[in-house]
Amino acid sequence: MKIRVLPIVVTAALSLILLLGGWFMYRQTALERPIEKMLTNYPGVTSAQAHITQKQAVLKLDLESNVDLRGMIAQLRKEQGSLLEGRSIKLDIADHSTPEIEELWKQASFSVAEAMANKRYTMIPDTLAEIQNENNGYTISSDMDDRYVYVALSSASDKKANKYIILPLAAATGTGGQYNA
């Protein structure tokens, strides 16, 4: 009996293509598309792309100013919790910062880092409100859930100028923040 190599190789290649294609289609239609649809329907989200692996969900977001990040993440976990179960969420938010907004964050970052390191989270809104009062024309807000502190900086005159910082409650020693939720 003579074994033909060509039909075996072609069969193996077609099987691999069908398996990988099936996984890709499943990931696109059953996992990523519902998350993208929910995010793009959330107020203030300009665009959203999801990339889901076995361990994490990477969400690329383009946001307008003053989006409620805590509310968005809570709604995402509520509506798509079964899809995200066992996966960490990593947010990749498009940065529409200006030099002025960067300077505001630079002023606030040390106080925020100190409050995070000492676990005195109630200091954060007071510090940000004080900096906002000193700099008319800018909005600085903060919010918190059981995992993160969310800080949003935006310009009143330029609706597209904004910066979002997400700081984890677990390891709150840095000032740059983590883009994970």
mmCIF file of C-alpha atoms in Angstrom:
data_model
loop_
_atom_site.group_PDB
_atom_site.id
_atom_site.type_symbol
_atom_site.label_atom_id
_atom_site.label_comp_id
_atom_site.label_asym_id
_atom_site.label_seq_id
_atom_site.Cartn_x
_atom_site.Cartn_y
_atom_site.Cartn_z
ATOM 1 C CA MET A 1 0.000 0.000 0.000
ATOM 2 C CA LYS A 2 1.376 3.337 -1.092
ATOM 3 C CA ILE A 3 0.680 6.430 1.046
ATOM 4 C CA ARG A 4 0.092 9.567 -0.922
ATOM 5 C CA VAL A 5 1.526 12.622 0.796
ATOM 6 C CA LEU A 6 -0.252 15.282 -1.246
ATOM 7 C CA PRO A 7 -3.856 14.313 -0.314
ATOM 8 C CA ILE A 8 -2.875 14.034 3.356
ATOM 9 C CA VAL A 9 -1.247 17.492 3.357
ATOM 10 C CA VAL A 10 -4.193 19.057 1.510
ATOM 11 C CA THR A 11 -6.698 17.452 3.910
ATOM 12 C CA ALA A 12 -4.723 18.602 6.966
ATOM 13 C CA ALA A 13 -4.427 22.145 5.581
ATOM 14 C CA LEU A 14 -8.153 22.372 4.803
ATOM 15 C CA SER A 15 -9.039 21.055 8.261
ATOM 16 C CA LEU A 16 -6.799 23.630 9.889
ATOM 17 C CA ILE A 17 -8.264 26.435 7.794
ATOM 18 C CA LEU A 18 -11.821 25.376 8.673
ATOM 19 C CA LEU A 19 -11.039 25.144 12.395
ATOM 20 C CA LEU A 20 -9.266 28.482 12.569
ATOM 21 C CA GLY A 21 -11.855 30.148 10.359
ATOM 22 C CA GLY A 22 -14.641 28.782 12.543
ATOM 23 C CA TRP A 23 -12.960 30.074 15.698
ATOM 24 C CA PHE A 24 -12.409 33.478 14.088
ATOM 25 C CA MET A 25 -16.052 33.706 12.999
ATOM 26 C CA TYR A 26 -17.269 32.629 16.444
ATOM 27 C CA ARG A 27 -15.043 35.176 18.184
ATOM 28 C CA GLN A 28 -16.215 37.936 15.846
ATOM 29 C CA THR A 29 -19.957 37.240 15.884
ATOM 30 C CA ALA A 30 -20.593 35.796 19.335
ATOM 31 C CA LEU A 31 -18.005 37.581 21.484
ATOM 32 C CA GLU A 32 -16.669 40.812 20.030
ATOM 33 C CA ARG A 33 -19.625 42.176 18.055
ATOM 34 C CA PRO A 34 -22.115 42.266 21.005
ATOM 35 C CA ILE A 35 -19.575 44.101 23.168
ATOM 36 C CA GLU A 36 -18.770 46.592 20.411
ATOM 37 C CA LYS A 37 -22.480 47.198 19.809
ATOM 38 C CA MET A 38 -23.168 47.823 23.509
ATOM 39 C CA LEU A 39 -20.211 50.203 23.788
ATOM 40 C CA THR A 40 -21.016 52.218 20.649
ATOM 41 C CA ASN A 41 -24.587 52.683 21.908
ATOM 42 C CA TYR A 42 -23.326 54.086 25.217
ATOM 43 C CA PRO A 43 -23.605 57.908 25.389
ATOM 44 C CA GLY A 44 -20.345 59.640 24.510
ATOM 45 C CA VAL A 45 -18.603 56.663 22.897
ATOM 46 C CA THR A 46 -17.535 57.642 19.385
ATOM 47 C CA SER A 47 -16.093 54.273 18.379
ATOM 48 C CA ALA A 48 -15.287 50.939 19.992
ATOM 49 C CA GLN A 49 -13.295 47.902 18.941
ATOM 50 C CA ALA A 50 -13.030 44.723 20.974
ATOM 51 C CA HIS A 51 -10.360 42.049 20.800
ATOM 52 C CA ILE A 52 -11.046 39.066 23.024
ATOM 53 C CA THR A 53 -8.573 36.392 24.010
ATOM 54 C CA GLN A 54 -8.946 33.623 26.562
ATOM 55 C CA LYS A 55 -7.557 35.759 29.403
ATOM 56 C CA GLN A 56 -8.509 39.321 28.557
ATOM 57 C CA ALA A 57 -10.745 41.635 26.593
ATOM 58 C CA VAL A 58 -8.948 44.598 25.040
ATOM 59 C CA LEU A 59 -11.344 47.440 24.298
ATOM 60 C CA LYS A 60 -10.132 50.280 22.076
ATOM 61 C CA LEU A 61 -12.331 53.294 22.718
ATOM 62 C CA ASP A 62 -12.635 56.779 21.309
ATOM 63 C CA LEU A 63 -14.574 58.905 23.779
ATOM 64 C CA GLU A 64 -16.069 62.358 23.834
ATOM 65 C CA SER A 65 -15.637 64.542 26.897
ATOM 66 C CA ASN A 66 -17.442 63.741 30.159
ATOM 67 C CA VAL A 67 -18.241 60.064 29.542
ATOM 68 C CA ASP A 68 -19.241 58.178 32.691
ATOM 69 C CA LEU A 69 -16.547 55.479 32.623
ATOM 70 C CA ARG A 70 -17.693 53.820 35.841
ATOM 71 C CA GLY A 71 -21.237 53.582 34.517
ATOM 72 C CA MET A 72 -20.017 52.265 31.174
ATOM 73 C CA ILE A 73 -17.924 49.516 32.801
ATOM 74 C CA ALA A 74 -20.783 48.621 35.168
ATOM 75 C CA GLN A 75 -23.210 48.347 32.245
ATOM 76 C CA LEU A 76 -20.673 46.302 30.271
ATOM 77 C CA ARG A 77 -20.199 43.866 33.160
ATOM 78 C CA LYS A 78 -23.971 43.652 33.671
ATOM 79 C CA GLU A 79 -24.981 43.122 30.041
ATOM 80 C CA GLN A 80 -21.974 41.168 28.797
ATOM 81 C CA GLY A 81 -20.826 39.541 32.042
ATOM 82 C CA SER A 82 -21.144 36.002 30.708
ATOM 83 C CA LEU A 83 -18.891 36.842 27.738
ATOM 84 C CA LEU A 84 -16.318 38.506 29.968
ATOM 85 C CA GLU A 85 -16.358 35.918 32.738
ATOM 86 C CA GLY A 86 -12.815 34.991 33.717
ATOM 87 C CA ARG A 87 -11.309 37.717 31.514
ATOM 88 C CA SER A 88 -9.719 40.943 32.617
ATOM 89 C CA ILE A 89 -10.792 44.084 30.793
ATOM 90 C CA LYS A 90 -8.081 46.332 29.403
ATOM 91 C CA LEU A 91 -9.173 49.727 28.136
ATOM 92 C CA ASP A 92 -7.181 51.460 25.433
ATOM 93 C CA ILE A 93 -8.700 54.937 25.353
ATOM 94 C CA ALA A 94 -7.715 57.331 22.576
ATOM 95 C CA ASP A 95 -5.890 60.275 24.101
ATOM 96 C CA HIS A 96 -7.244 63.642 22.977
ATOM 97 C CA SER A 97 -5.215 65.561 25.502
ATOM 98 C CA THR A 98 -3.836 69.051 25.099
ATOM 99 C CA PRO A 99 -0.750 70.519 26.777
ATOM 100 C CA GLU A 100 -3.057 72.376 29.179
ATOM 101 C CA ILE A 101 -4.872 69.186 30.177
ATOM 102 C CA GLU A 102 -1.521 67.425 30.625
ATOM 103 C CA GLU A 103 -0.423 70.279 32.909
ATOM 104 C CA LEU A 104 -3.629 69.907 34.955
ATOM 105 C CA TRP A 105 -3.020 66.176 35.351
ATOM 106 C CA LYS A 106 0.578 66.895 36.311
ATOM 107 C CA GLN A 107 -0.713 69.211 39.080
ATOM 108 C CA ALA A 108 -3.223 66.646 40.282
ATOM 109 C CA SER A 109 -1.224 63.444 39.917
ATOM 110 C CA PHE A 110 0.884 63.788 43.059
ATOM 111 C CA SER A 111 -2.089 64.475 45.295
ATOM 112 C CA VAL A 112 -4.059 61.672 43.674
ATOM 113 C CA ALA A 113 -1.117 59.280 44.049
ATOM 114 C CA GLU A 114 -0.746 60.213 47.708
ATOM 115 C CA ALA A 115 -4.456 59.658 48.344
ATOM 116 C CA MET A 116 -4.295 56.303 46.551
ATOM 117 C CA ALA A 117 -1.181 55.169 48.414
ATOM 118 C CA ASN A 118 -2.708 56.102 51.781
ATOM 119 C CA LYS A 119 -6.117 54.715 50.784
ATOM 120 C CA ARG A 120 -7.749 58.056 51.521
ATOM 121 C CA TYR A 121 -9.905 58.135 48.420
ATOM 122 C CA THR A 122 -12.156 60.928 49.705
ATOM 123 C CA MET A 123 -9.264 63.347 49.207
ATOM 124 C CA ILE A 124 -9.337 62.838 45.434
ATOM 125 C CA PRO A 125 -12.573 64.728 44.575
ATOM 126 C CA ASP A 126 -11.607 67.601 46.884
ATOM 127 C CA THR A 127 -8.153 67.905 45.319
ATOM 128 C CA LEU A 128 -9.546 67.770 41.790
ATOM 129 C CA ALA A 129 -12.267 70.324 42.608
ATOM 130 C CA GLU A 130 -9.631 72.693 43.996
ATOM 131 C CA ILE A 131 -7.523 72.400 40.834
ATOM 132 C CA GLN A 132 -10.634 72.864 38.665
ATOM 133 C CA ASN A 133 -11.578 76.036 40.557
ATOM 134 C CA GLU A 134 -8.090 77.444 39.974
ATOM 135 C CA ASN A 135 -8.312 76.685 36.238
ATOM 136 C CA ASN A 136 -11.530 78.020 34.745
ATOM 137 C CA GLY A 137 -12.578 76.430 31.498
ATOM 138 C CA TYR A 138 -11.657 72.878 32.498
ATOM 139 C CA THR A 139 -13.688 70.119 34.043
ATOM 140 C CA ILE A 140 -12.011 67.565 36.276
ATOM 141 C CA SER A 141 -14.095 64.773 37.724
ATOM 142 C CA SER A 142 -13.526 61.513 39.519
ATOM 143 C CA ASP A 143 -15.531 58.409 40.243
ATOM 144 C CA MET A 144 -14.856 55.111 41.927
ATOM 145 C CA ASP A 145 -16.086 51.540 41.981
ATOM 146 C CA ASP A 146 -14.875 48.443 43.806
ATOM 147 C CA ARG A 147 -11.848 48.054 41.494
ATOM 148 C CA TYR A 148 -10.794 51.444 40.126
ATOM 149 C CA VAL A 149 -10.710 55.191 40.518
ATOM 150 C CA TYR A 150 -11.670 56.973 37.300
ATOM 151 C CA VAL A 151 -10.400 60.494 36.613
ATOM 152 C CA ALA A 152 -11.615 62.548 33.653
ATOM 153 C CA LEU A 153 -10.156 65.863 32.524
ATOM 154 C CA SER A 154 -11.761 67.899 29.746
ATOM 155 C CA SER A 155 -11.853 71.371 28.280
ATOM 156 C CA ALA A 156 -15.059 73.413 28.295
ATOM 157 C CA SER A 157 -14.086 75.282 25.125
ATOM 158 C CA ASP A 158 -12.855 72.289 23.074
ATOM 159 C CA LYS A 159 -15.360 69.433 23.317
ATOM 160 C CA LYS A 160 -12.872 66.963 21.807
ATOM 161 C CA ALA A 161 -10.024 67.683 24.242
ATOM 162 C CA ASN A 162 -10.049 65.140 27.061
ATOM 163 C CA LYS A 163 -7.961 62.720 29.068
ATOM 164 C CA TYR A 164 -9.137 59.663 30.998
ATOM 165 C CA ILE A 165 -7.077 57.996 33.710
ATOM 166 C CA ILE A 166 -8.039 54.704 35.320
ATOM 167 C CA LEU A 167 -6.221 53.889 38.544
ATOM 168 C CA PRO A 168 -6.465 50.411 40.103
ATOM 169 C CA LEU A 169 -7.320 50.300 43.792
ATOM 170 C CA ALA A 170 -5.078 47.271 44.369
ATOM 171 C CA ALA A 171 -1.725 48.750 43.294
ATOM 172 C CA ALA A 172 -2.102 52.473 43.670
ATOM 173 C CA THR A 173 1.482 53.665 43.998
ATOM 174 C CA GLY A 174 2.128 55.140 40.522
ATOM 175 C CA THR A 175 0.906 58.412 39.150
ATOM 176 C CA GLY A 176 0.432 57.446 35.526
ATOM 177 C CA GLY A 177 -2.493 55.132 36.022
ATOM 178 C CA GLN A 178 -3.444 51.916 34.340
ATOM 179 C CA TYR A 179 -5.804 51.651 31.422
ATOM 180 C CA ASN A 180 -7.453 48.497 32.728
ATOM 181 C CA ALA A 181 -10.933 47.971 33.997
#
